[in-house]
XYZ file of C-alpha atoms in Angstrom:
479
model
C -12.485 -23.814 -6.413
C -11.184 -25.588 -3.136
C -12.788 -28.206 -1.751
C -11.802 -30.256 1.370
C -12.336 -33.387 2.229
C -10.969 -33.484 5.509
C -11.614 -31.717 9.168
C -8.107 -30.847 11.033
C -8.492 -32.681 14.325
C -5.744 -34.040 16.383
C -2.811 -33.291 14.285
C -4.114 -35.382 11.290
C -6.566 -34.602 8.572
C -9.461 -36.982 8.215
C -12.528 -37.127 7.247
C -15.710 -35.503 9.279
C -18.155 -38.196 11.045
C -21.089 -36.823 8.801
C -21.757 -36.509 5.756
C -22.950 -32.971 5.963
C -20.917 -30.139 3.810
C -20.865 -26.518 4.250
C -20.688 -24.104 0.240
C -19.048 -20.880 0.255
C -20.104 -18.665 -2.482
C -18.438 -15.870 -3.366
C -20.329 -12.492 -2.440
C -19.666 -10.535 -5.487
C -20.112 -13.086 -8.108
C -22.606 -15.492 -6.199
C -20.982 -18.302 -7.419
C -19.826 -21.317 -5.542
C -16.139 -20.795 -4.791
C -15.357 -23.997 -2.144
C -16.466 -26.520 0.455
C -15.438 -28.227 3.334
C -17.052 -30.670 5.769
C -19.107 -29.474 8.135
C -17.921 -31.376 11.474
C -21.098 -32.771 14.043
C -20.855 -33.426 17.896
C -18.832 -36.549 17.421
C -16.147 -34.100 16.091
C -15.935 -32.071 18.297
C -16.106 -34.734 21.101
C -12.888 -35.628 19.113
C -11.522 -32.119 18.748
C -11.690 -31.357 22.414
C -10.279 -34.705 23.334
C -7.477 -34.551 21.120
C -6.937 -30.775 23.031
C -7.459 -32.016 26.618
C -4.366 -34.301 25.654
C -2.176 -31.799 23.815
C -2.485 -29.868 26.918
C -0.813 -32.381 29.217
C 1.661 -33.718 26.392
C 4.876 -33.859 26.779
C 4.979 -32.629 23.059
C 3.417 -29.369 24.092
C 3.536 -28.919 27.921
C 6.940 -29.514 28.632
C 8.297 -26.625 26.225
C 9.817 -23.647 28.080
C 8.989 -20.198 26.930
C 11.605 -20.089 24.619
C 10.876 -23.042 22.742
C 7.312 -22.175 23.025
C 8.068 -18.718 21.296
C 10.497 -20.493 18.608
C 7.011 -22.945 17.288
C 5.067 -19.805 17.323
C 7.739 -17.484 15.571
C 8.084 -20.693 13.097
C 4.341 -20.521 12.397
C 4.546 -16.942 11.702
C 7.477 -17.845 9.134
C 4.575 -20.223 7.618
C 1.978 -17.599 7.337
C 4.258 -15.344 5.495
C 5.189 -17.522 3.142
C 1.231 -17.528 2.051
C 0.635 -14.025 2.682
C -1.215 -12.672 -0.593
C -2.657 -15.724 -1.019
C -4.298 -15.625 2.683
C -5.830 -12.264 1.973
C -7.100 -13.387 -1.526
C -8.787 -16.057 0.133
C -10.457 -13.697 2.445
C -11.850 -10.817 -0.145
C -12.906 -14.357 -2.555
C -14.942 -15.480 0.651
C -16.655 -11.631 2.610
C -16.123 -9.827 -0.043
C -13.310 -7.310 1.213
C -11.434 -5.080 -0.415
C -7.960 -6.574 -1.055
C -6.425 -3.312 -0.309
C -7.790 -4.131 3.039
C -7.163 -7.751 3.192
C -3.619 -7.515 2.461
C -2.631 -5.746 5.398
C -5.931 -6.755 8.017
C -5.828 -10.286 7.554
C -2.316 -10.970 5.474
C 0.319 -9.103 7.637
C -1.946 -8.346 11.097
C -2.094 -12.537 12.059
C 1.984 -12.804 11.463
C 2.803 -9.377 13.240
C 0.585 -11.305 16.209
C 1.940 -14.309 16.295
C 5.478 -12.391 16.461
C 4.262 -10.349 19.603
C 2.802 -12.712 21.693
C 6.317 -14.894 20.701
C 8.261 -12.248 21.678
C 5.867 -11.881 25.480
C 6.076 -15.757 25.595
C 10.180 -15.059 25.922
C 9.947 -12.105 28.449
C 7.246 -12.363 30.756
C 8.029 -14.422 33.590
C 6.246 -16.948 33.853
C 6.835 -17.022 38.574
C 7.538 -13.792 40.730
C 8.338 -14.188 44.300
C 6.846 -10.988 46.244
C 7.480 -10.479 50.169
C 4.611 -11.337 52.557
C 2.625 -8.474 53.718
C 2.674 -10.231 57.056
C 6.316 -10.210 56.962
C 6.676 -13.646 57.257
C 8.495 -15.394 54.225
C 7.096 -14.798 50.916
C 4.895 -15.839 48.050
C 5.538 -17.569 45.048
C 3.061 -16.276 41.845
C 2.644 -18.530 38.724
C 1.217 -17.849 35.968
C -0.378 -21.166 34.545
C -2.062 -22.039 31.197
C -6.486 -21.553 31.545
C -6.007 -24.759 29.498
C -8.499 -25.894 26.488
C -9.673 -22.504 24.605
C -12.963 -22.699 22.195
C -12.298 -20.064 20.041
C -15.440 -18.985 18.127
C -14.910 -16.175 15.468
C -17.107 -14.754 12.764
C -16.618 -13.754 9.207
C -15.755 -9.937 8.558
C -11.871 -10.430 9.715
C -11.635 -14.279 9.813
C -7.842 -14.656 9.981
C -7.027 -11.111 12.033
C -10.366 -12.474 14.778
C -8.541 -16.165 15.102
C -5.467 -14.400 15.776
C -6.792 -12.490 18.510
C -7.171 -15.443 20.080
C -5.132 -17.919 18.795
C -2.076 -16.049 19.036
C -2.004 -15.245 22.964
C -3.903 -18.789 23.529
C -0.233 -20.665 22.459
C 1.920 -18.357 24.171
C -0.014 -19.197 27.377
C 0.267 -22.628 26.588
C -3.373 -23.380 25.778
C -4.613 -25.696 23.186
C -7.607 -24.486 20.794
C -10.917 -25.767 19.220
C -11.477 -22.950 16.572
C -15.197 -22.941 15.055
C -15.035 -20.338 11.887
C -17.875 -18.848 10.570
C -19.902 -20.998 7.478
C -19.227 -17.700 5.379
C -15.095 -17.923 5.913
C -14.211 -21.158 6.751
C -11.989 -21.609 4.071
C -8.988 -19.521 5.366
C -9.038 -21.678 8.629
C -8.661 -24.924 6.790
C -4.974 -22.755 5.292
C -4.625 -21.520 9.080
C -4.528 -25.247 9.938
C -2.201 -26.445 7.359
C 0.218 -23.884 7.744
C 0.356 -24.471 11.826
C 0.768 -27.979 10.593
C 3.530 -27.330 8.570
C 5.332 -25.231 11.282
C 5.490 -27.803 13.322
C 2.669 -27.302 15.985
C 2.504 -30.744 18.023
C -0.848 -32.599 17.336
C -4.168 -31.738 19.092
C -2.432 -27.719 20.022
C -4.926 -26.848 17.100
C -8.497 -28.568 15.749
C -10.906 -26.970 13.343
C -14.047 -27.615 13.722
C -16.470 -25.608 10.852
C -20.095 -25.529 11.326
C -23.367 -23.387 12.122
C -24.705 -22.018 15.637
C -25.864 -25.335 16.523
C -22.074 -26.704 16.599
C -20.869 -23.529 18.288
C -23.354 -24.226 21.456
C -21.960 -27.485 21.519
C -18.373 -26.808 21.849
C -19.286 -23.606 24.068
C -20.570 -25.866 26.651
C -18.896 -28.755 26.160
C -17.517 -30.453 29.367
C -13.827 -30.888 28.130
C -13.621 -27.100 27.285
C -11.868 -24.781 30.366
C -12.163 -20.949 28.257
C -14.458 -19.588 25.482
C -13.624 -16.507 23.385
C -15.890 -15.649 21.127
C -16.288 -12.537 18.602
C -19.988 -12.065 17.337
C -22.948 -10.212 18.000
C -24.291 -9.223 20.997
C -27.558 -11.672 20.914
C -25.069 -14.533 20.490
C -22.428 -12.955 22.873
C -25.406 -13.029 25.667
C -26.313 -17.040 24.969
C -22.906 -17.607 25.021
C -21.881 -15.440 28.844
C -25.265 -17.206 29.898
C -23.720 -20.719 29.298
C -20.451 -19.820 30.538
C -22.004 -18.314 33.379
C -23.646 -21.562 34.705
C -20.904 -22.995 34.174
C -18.569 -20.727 35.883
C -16.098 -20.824 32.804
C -14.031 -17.862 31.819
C -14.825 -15.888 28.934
C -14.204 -13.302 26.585
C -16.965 -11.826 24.520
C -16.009 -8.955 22.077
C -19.262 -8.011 20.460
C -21.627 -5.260 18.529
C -21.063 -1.921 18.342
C -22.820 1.843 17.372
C -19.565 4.189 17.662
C -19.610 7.964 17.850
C -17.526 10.445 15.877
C -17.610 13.767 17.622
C -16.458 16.666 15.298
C -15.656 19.562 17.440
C -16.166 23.114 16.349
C -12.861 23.507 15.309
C -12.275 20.404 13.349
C -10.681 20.126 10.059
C -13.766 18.647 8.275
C -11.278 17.818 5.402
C -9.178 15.618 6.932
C -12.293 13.895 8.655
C -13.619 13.570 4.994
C -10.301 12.008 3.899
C -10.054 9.227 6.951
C -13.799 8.631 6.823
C -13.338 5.688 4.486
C -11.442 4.093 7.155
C -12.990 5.201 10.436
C -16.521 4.737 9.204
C -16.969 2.758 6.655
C -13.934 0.339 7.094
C -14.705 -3.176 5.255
C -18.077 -1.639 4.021
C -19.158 -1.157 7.059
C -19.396 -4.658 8.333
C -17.036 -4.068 11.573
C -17.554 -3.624 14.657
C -16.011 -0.368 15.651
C -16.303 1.609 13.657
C -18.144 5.438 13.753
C -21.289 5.407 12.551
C -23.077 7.927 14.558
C -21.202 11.088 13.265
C -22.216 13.907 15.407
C -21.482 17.570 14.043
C -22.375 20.998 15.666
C -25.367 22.482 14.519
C -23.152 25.562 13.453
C -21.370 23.584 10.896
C -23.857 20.370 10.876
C -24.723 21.565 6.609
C -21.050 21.259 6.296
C -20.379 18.209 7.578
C -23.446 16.877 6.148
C -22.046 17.316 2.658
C -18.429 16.316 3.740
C -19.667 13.076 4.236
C -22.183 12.784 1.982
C -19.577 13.800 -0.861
C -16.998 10.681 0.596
C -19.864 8.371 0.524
C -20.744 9.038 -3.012
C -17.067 9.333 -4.524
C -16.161 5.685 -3.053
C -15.406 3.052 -5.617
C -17.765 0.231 -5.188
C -16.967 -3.032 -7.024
C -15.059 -6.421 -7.566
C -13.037 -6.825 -4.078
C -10.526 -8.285 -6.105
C -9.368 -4.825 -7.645
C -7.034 -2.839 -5.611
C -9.586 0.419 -6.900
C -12.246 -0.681 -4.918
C -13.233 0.789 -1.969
C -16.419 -0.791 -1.192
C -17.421 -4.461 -1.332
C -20.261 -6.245 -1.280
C -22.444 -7.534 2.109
C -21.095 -11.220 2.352
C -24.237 -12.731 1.822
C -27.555 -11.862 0.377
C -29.378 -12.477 3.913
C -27.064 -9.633 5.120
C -27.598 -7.233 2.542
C -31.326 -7.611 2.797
C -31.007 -7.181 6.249
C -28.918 -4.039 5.533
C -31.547 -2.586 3.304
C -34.504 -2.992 5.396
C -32.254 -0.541 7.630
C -32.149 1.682 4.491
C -36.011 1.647 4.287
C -36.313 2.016 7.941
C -34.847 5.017 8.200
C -36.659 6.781 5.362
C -39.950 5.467 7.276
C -38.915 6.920 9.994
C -38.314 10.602 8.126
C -34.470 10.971 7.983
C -33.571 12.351 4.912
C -31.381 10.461 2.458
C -28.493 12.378 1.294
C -26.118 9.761 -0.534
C -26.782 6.079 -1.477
C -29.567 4.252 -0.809
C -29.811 1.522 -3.108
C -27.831 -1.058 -4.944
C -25.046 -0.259 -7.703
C -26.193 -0.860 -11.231
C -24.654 -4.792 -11.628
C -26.608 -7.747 -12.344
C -24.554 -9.927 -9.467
C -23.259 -9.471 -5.787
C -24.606 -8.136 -3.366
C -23.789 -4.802 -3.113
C -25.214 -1.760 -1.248
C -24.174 1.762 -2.318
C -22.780 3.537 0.845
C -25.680 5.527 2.795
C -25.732 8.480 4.503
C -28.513 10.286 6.529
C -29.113 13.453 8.298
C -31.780 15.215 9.871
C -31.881 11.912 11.763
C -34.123 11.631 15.364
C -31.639 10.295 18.145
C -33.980 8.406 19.266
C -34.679 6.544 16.028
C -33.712 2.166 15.038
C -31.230 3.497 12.466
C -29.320 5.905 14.986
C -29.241 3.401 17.751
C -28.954 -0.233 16.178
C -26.293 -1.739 14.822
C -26.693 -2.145 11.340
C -23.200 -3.290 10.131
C -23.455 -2.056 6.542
C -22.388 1.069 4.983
C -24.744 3.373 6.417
C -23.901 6.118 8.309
C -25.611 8.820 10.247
C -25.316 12.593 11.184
C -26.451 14.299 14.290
C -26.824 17.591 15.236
C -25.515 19.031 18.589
C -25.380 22.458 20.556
C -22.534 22.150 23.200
C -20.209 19.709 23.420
C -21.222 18.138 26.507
C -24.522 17.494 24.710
C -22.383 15.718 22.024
C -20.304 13.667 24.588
C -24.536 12.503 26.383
C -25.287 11.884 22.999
C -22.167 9.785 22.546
C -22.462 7.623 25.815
C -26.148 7.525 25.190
C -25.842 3.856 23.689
C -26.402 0.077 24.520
C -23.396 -0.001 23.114
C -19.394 0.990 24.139
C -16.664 0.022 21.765
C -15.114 2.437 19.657
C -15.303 6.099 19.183
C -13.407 9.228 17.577
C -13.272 12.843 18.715
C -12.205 15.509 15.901
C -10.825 18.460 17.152
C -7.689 20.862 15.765
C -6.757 20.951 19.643
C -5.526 16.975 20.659
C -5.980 18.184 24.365
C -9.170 18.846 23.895
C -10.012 15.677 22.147
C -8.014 13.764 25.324
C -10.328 14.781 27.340
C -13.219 14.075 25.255
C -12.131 10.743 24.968
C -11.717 10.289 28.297
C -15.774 11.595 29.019
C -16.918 8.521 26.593
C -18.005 5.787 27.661
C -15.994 3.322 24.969
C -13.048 0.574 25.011
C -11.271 2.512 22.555
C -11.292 6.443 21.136
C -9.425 7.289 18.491
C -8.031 10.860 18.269
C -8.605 12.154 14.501
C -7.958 8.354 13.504
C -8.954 5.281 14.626
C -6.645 2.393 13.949
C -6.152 -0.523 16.724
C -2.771 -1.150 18.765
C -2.059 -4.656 19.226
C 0.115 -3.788 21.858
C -2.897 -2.168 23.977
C -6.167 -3.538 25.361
C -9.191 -3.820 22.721
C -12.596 -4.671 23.939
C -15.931 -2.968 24.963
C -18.201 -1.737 28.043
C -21.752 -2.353 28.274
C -23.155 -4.389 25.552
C -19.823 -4.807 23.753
C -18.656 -7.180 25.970
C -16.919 -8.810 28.639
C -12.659 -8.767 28.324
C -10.228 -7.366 26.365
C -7.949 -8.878 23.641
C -4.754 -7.584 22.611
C -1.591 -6.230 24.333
C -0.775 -8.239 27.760
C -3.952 -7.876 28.957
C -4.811 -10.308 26.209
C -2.900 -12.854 27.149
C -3.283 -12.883 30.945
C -6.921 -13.776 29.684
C -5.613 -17.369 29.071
C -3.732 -17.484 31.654
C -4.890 -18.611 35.203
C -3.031 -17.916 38.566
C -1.299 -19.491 41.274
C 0.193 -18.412 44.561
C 2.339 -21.295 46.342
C 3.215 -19.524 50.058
C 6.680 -19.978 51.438
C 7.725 -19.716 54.854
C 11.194 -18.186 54.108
């Protein structure tokens, strides 16, 4: 069991103002597998202070690009050196699949670090462009946004951090991170391990604690950028704040993707990458396709094709490289999942895999769900449930399928299934979605990632992700 003692603040490790602890328990056995101290406002008056004066440091400030990118690189070295460990530490606390874990939250945050190292060396950071007036010309900088409160939740702790933590220091930006109660563990390791590379003092502070701490340090005077990874009722509180207070941010939030499965798809292979593209971290992320809409032609087909993946998945201990499915990460969240379950046979869909709970006396599991015959119209094929439960739709035509697609609060993912990848360009083009996968869905950290309508504000990723830390100047020259 770990337990800490001590909140990272300022370069140093001491302990919290309060007395106050948050418990993880692990979701598959339900015991108690760590603690750490749950920091108050005091802290994170301290936290942000000790970031307001990283960011005008000498320490920090005064590195050029390339010895910015060497501390980052260096950090990266630290990460690998904990790798397995890291991912452990994240199945042990959301229950995820390790098989999952090793690569999402072991390798992902060191291959980010390295790319946004490797844009801190190349992009400038001035460009002089001619006056459009003709007279002299214009000097561009690209300056730091300055003092980032990162806010992430618990499905990919270390890969959602990264997202942000990783573009925030090539800008230049210091960072407040709040973690989730469920996976604040891994940040504490996050925090050593920057420590141990050498980050200068108050570049990083931790801060662990509920929603009340993360309004706090969302509005908090000393903070100049929020990014923030959650739902979408959260996501709104938090644009609302930042909004008032005219404060950049980044909000990447819910989501109720579409799979469109042409008429000539090869059901097979969408049965074989369904795992992944549907059901990815058992279902608790926020991309993935849940609405799976077949033609009615071949809708009994695909019907079984998924029903038979959803019922041949291994669930069990995260910890075993067989498993497949998890559990939910807590036992609020899986009750929450099954009153979706219970919903949607209230509402008349008709179950065709799942349903229930595995036969184990601990976790908390939920067999992976599937329904068809399923109203479009209907809570379980328009909410976001974030569980394993997926949904199949019928459809004439395909522009039907694309309305049906788009016809969602939500925009963030999406695939299109087709034997004909022209085809499924231009289906991907016709939805309304950050991000479409053609017969896969995997994201590019060297591309844009975020959502339209109620899945966000932003993007994250690629160099779009770290302009969004990055504000500009433009210093006019007479010659």
């Amino acid at each position: 069991m770990q337990v800490h003692e001590s909140l990272y603040l300022g370069g140093e490790w001491r302990p919290a103002l309060d007395n106050a602890a948050i418990e993880v328990r692990s979701p598959s056995t339900e015991q108690l597998i760590g603690s750490v101290p749950a920091a108050g406002r005091a802290d994170v008056d301290d936290a942000v202070a000790a970031a307001r004066r990283a960011l005008r440091s000498a320490e920090w400030a005064d590195l050029n690009p390339d010895r910015r990118a060497a501390l980052i690189d260096r950090f990266a070295d630290e990460l690998v050196a904990d790798l397995a460990d890291r991912a452990r530490l994240t199945s042990e606390q959301n229950g995820m699949p390790i098989s999952i874990a090793l690569p999402a939250e072991g390798q992902l945050p060191v291959g980010l670090l390295r790319y946004y190292a490797e844009l801190c060396r190349t992009r400038p950071v001035e460009e002089r462009r001619p006056r459009l007036d003709g007279r002299g010309s214009t000097l561009v900088r690209r300056e730091p946004v300055g003092v980032v409160a990162a806010v992430v939740p618990w499905n990919f702790p270390q890969t959602l951090t990264m997202f942000k933590l990783a573009p925030a220091l090539a800008a230049g930006c210091p960072v407040v991170l709040k973690p989730s109660p469920e996976t604040v563990l891994d940040a504490f390791e996050l925090a050593a391990a920057a420590d141990r590379a050498g980050i200068p003092p108050g570049v990083l502070n931790v801060v662990p604690g509920g929603a009340d701490v993360g309004e706090y340090l969302v509005a908090h005077p000393g903070v100049d950028k929020v990014a923030f990874t959650g739902s979408t009722t959260a996501g709104r509180e938090i644009g609302e704040a930042c909004g008032r207070l005219l404060r950049p941010v980044t909000l990447e939030l819910g989501g109720k993707s579409a799979a469109i499965v042409a008429d000539d798809a090869d059901v097979a292979a969408l049965a074989q990458r369904l795992a992944g593209v549907s059901l990815l971290n058992s279902g608790q992320t926020c991309y993935v396709s849940t609405r799976i809409l077949a033609p009615r032609r071949r809708y009994d087909e695909v019907v079984d094709a998924v029903a038979g993946v959803a019922g041949s998945l291994t669930v069990g201990d995260p910890l075993d490289r067989a498993t497949q499915i998890g559990p939910m990460v807590s036992s609020r969240h899986r009750d929450r999942v099954e009153a979706y379950i219970e919903l949607g046979v209230a509402e008349g869909a008709k179950l065709v895999a799942g349903g229930g709970r595995p036969e184990t006396d601990r976790g908390w599991f939920v067999r992976p769900t599937v329904f068809a015959g399923v109203d479009a119209d209907s809570r379980i094929a328009r909410e976001e449930i974030f569980g394993p439960v997926l949904v199949v739709l019928p459809y004439e035509e395909l522009d039907e399928a694309v309305a049906l697609a788009n016809d969602s609060d939500y925009g963030l993912g999406g695939t299109v299934w087709t034997s004909d990848v022209e085809k499924g360009i231009d289906l991907a083009r016709r939805i309304e979605s950050g991000s479409v996968g053609v017969n896969f869905y995997s994201l590019d950290p060297a591309s844009p990632f975020g959502g339209y309508k109620d899945s966000g504000v932003g993007r994250e990723l690629g160099p779009e992700g770290l302009a969004a830390y990055e504000q500009l100047k433009s210093i006019y020259l007479s010659h």
